Short mmCIF file of C-alpha atoms in Angstrom, two decimals:
data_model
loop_
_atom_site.label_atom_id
_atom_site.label_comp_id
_atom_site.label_asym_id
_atom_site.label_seq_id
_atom_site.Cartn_x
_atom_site.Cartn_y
_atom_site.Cartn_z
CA UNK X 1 0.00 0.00 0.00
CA UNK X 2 2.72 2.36 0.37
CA UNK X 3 4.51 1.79 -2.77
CA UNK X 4 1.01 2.60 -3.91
CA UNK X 5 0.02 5.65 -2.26
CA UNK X 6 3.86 6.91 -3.53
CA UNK X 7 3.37 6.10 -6.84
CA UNK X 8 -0.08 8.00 -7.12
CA UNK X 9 1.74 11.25 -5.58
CA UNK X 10 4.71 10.78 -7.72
CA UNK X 11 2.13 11.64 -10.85
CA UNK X 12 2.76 14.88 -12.72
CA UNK X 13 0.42 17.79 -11.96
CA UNK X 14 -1.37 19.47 -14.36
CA UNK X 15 0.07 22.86 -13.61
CA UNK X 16 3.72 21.53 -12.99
CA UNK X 17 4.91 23.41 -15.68
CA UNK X 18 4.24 26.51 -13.84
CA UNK X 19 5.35 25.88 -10.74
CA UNK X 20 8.94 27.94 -9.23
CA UNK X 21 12.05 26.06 -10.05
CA UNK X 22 12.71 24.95 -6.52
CA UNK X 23 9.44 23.61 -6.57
CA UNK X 24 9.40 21.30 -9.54
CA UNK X 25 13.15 20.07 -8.58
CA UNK X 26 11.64 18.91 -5.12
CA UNK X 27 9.34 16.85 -6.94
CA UNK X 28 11.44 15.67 -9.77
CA UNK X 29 13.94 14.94 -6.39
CA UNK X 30 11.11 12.90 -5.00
CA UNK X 31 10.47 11.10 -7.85
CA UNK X 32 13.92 10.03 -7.92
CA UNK X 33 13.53 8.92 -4.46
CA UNK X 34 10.89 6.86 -5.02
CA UNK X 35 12.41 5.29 -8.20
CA UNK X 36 15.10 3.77 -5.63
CA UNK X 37 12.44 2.84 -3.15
CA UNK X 38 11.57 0.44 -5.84
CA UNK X 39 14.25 -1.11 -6.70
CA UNK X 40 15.21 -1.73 -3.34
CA UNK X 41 11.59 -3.16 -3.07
CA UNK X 42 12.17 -4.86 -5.90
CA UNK X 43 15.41 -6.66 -5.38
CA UNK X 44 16.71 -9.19 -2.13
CA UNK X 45 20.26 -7.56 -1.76
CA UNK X 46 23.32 -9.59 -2.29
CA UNK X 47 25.28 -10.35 1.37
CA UNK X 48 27.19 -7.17 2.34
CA UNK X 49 30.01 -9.18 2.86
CA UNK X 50 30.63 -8.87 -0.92
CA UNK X 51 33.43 -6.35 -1.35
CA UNK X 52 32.53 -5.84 -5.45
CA UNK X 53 31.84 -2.57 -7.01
CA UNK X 54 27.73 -1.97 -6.91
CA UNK X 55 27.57 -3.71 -10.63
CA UNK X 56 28.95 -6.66 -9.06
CA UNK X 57 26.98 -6.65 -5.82
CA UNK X 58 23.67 -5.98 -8.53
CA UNK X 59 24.81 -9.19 -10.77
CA UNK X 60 24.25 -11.08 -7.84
CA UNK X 61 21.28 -9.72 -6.35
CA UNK X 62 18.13 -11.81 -6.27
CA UNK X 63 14.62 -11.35 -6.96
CA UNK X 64 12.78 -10.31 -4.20
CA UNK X 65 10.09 -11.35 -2.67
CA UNK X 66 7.80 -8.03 -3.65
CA UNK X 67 8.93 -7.95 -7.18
CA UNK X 68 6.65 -10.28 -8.96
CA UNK X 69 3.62 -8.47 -6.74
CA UNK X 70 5.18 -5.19 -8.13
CA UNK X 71 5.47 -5.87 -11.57
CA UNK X 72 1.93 -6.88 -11.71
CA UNK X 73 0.53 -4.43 -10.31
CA UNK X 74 2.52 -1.95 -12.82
CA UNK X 75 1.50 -4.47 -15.75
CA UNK X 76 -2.48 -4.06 -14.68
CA UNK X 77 -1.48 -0.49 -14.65
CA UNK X 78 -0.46 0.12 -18.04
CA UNK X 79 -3.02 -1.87 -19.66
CA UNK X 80 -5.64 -0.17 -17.75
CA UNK X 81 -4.62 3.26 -18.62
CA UNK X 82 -3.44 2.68 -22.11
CA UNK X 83 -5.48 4.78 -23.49
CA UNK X 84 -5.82 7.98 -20.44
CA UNK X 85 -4.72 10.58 -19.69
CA UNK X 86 -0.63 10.74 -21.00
CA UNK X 87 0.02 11.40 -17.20
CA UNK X 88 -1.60 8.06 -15.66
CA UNK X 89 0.37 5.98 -17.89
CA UNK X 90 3.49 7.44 -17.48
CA UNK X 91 3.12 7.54 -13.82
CA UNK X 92 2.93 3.49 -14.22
CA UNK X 93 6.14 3.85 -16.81
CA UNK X 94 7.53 5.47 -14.24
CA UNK X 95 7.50 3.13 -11.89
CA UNK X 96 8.24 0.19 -14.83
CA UNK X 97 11.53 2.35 -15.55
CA UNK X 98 12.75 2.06 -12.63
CA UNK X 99 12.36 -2.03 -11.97
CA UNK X 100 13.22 -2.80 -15.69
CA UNK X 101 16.81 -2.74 -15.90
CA UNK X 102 16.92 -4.61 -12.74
CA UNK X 103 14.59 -6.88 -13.82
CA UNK X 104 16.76 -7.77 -16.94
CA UNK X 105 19.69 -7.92 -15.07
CA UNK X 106 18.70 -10.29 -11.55
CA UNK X 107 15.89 -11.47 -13.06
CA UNK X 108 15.91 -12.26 -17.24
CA UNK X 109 14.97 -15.61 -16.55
CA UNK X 110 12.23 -15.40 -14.27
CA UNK X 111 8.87 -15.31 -15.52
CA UNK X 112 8.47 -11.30 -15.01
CA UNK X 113 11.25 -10.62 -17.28
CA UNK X 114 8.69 -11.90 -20.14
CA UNK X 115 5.61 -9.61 -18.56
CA UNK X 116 7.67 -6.55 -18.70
CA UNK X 117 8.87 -7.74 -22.77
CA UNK X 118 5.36 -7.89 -23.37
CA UNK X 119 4.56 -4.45 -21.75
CA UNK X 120 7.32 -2.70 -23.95
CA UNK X 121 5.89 -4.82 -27.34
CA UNK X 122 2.42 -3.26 -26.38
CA UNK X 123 4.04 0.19 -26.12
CA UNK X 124 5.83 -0.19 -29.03
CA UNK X 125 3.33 -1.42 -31.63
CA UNK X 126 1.14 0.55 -34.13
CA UNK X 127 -1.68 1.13 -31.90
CA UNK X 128 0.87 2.72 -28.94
CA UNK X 129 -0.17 6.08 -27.38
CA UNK X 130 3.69 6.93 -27.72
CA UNK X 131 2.14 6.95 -31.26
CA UNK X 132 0.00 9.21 -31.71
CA UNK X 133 0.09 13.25 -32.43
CA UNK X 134 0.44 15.70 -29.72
CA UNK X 135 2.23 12.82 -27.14
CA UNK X 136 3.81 14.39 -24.52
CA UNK X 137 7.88 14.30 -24.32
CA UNK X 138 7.62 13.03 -20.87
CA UNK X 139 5.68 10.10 -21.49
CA UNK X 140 8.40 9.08 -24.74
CA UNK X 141 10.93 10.04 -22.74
CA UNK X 142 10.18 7.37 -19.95
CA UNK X 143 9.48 5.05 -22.13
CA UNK X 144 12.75 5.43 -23.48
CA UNK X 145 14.13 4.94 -20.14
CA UNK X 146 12.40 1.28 -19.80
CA UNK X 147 13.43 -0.29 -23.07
#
């Protein structure tokens, strides 16, 4: 429920290209925060007695327990707001960026790995809000930063 309620306020704002500079880098700042609440959600942590640089450490990281419940809940999300409003659905990309690489990398052949492949085949086809006119930089931009 947390990661939830975090992930609903880490949507952007309608007006939040008006708000003061110190204002939007807070948020931007707390969506960054969140993005490493969920990987550390997302991944069991290798033993600290592992002296490796952090690539190594992340190589042999494994799944955690929460990250099959998380990527499902992002999947339902996407496919449910397909076709809303461009911020919904990049509030959910947000939250796919920022499990996907480590999902490829501690995960590739666990059965999520193939969920978030088909998630990035749906955004990527002919039918793909990314797609149409007028789509909003932010939401290709994220996108970007999943695949």
């Amino acid at each position: 429920k947390a990661a939830r309620s975090l992930r609903d306020a880490s949507m952007f704002p309608l007006d939040f290209h008006q708000w003061p500079p110190e204002d939007a880098e807070s948020f931007v700042q707390f969506r960054r925060e969140l993005r490493d609440f969920l990987r550390e959600l997302g991944a069991e942590k290798a033993p600290k007695a592992h002296a490796g640089s952090p690539k190594a450490r992340q190589r042999e990281a494994q799944p955690g327990l929460l990250l099959p419940l998380l990527v499902e809940e992002i999947h339902g999300d996407v496919i449910q707001r397909f076709n809303e409003d461009w911020r919904l659905l990049e509030e959910a990309l947000h939250a796919l960026s920022s499990l996907a690489k480590e999902i490829m990398v501690i995960a590739s052949a666990h059965p999520i790995a193939g969920r978030i492949l088909e998630l990035l085949r749906l955004l990527s086809g002919d039918q793909s809000p990314l797609l149409r006119p007028g789509c909003h930089r932010q939401l290709i931009s994220i996108f970007m930063q999943c695949a």
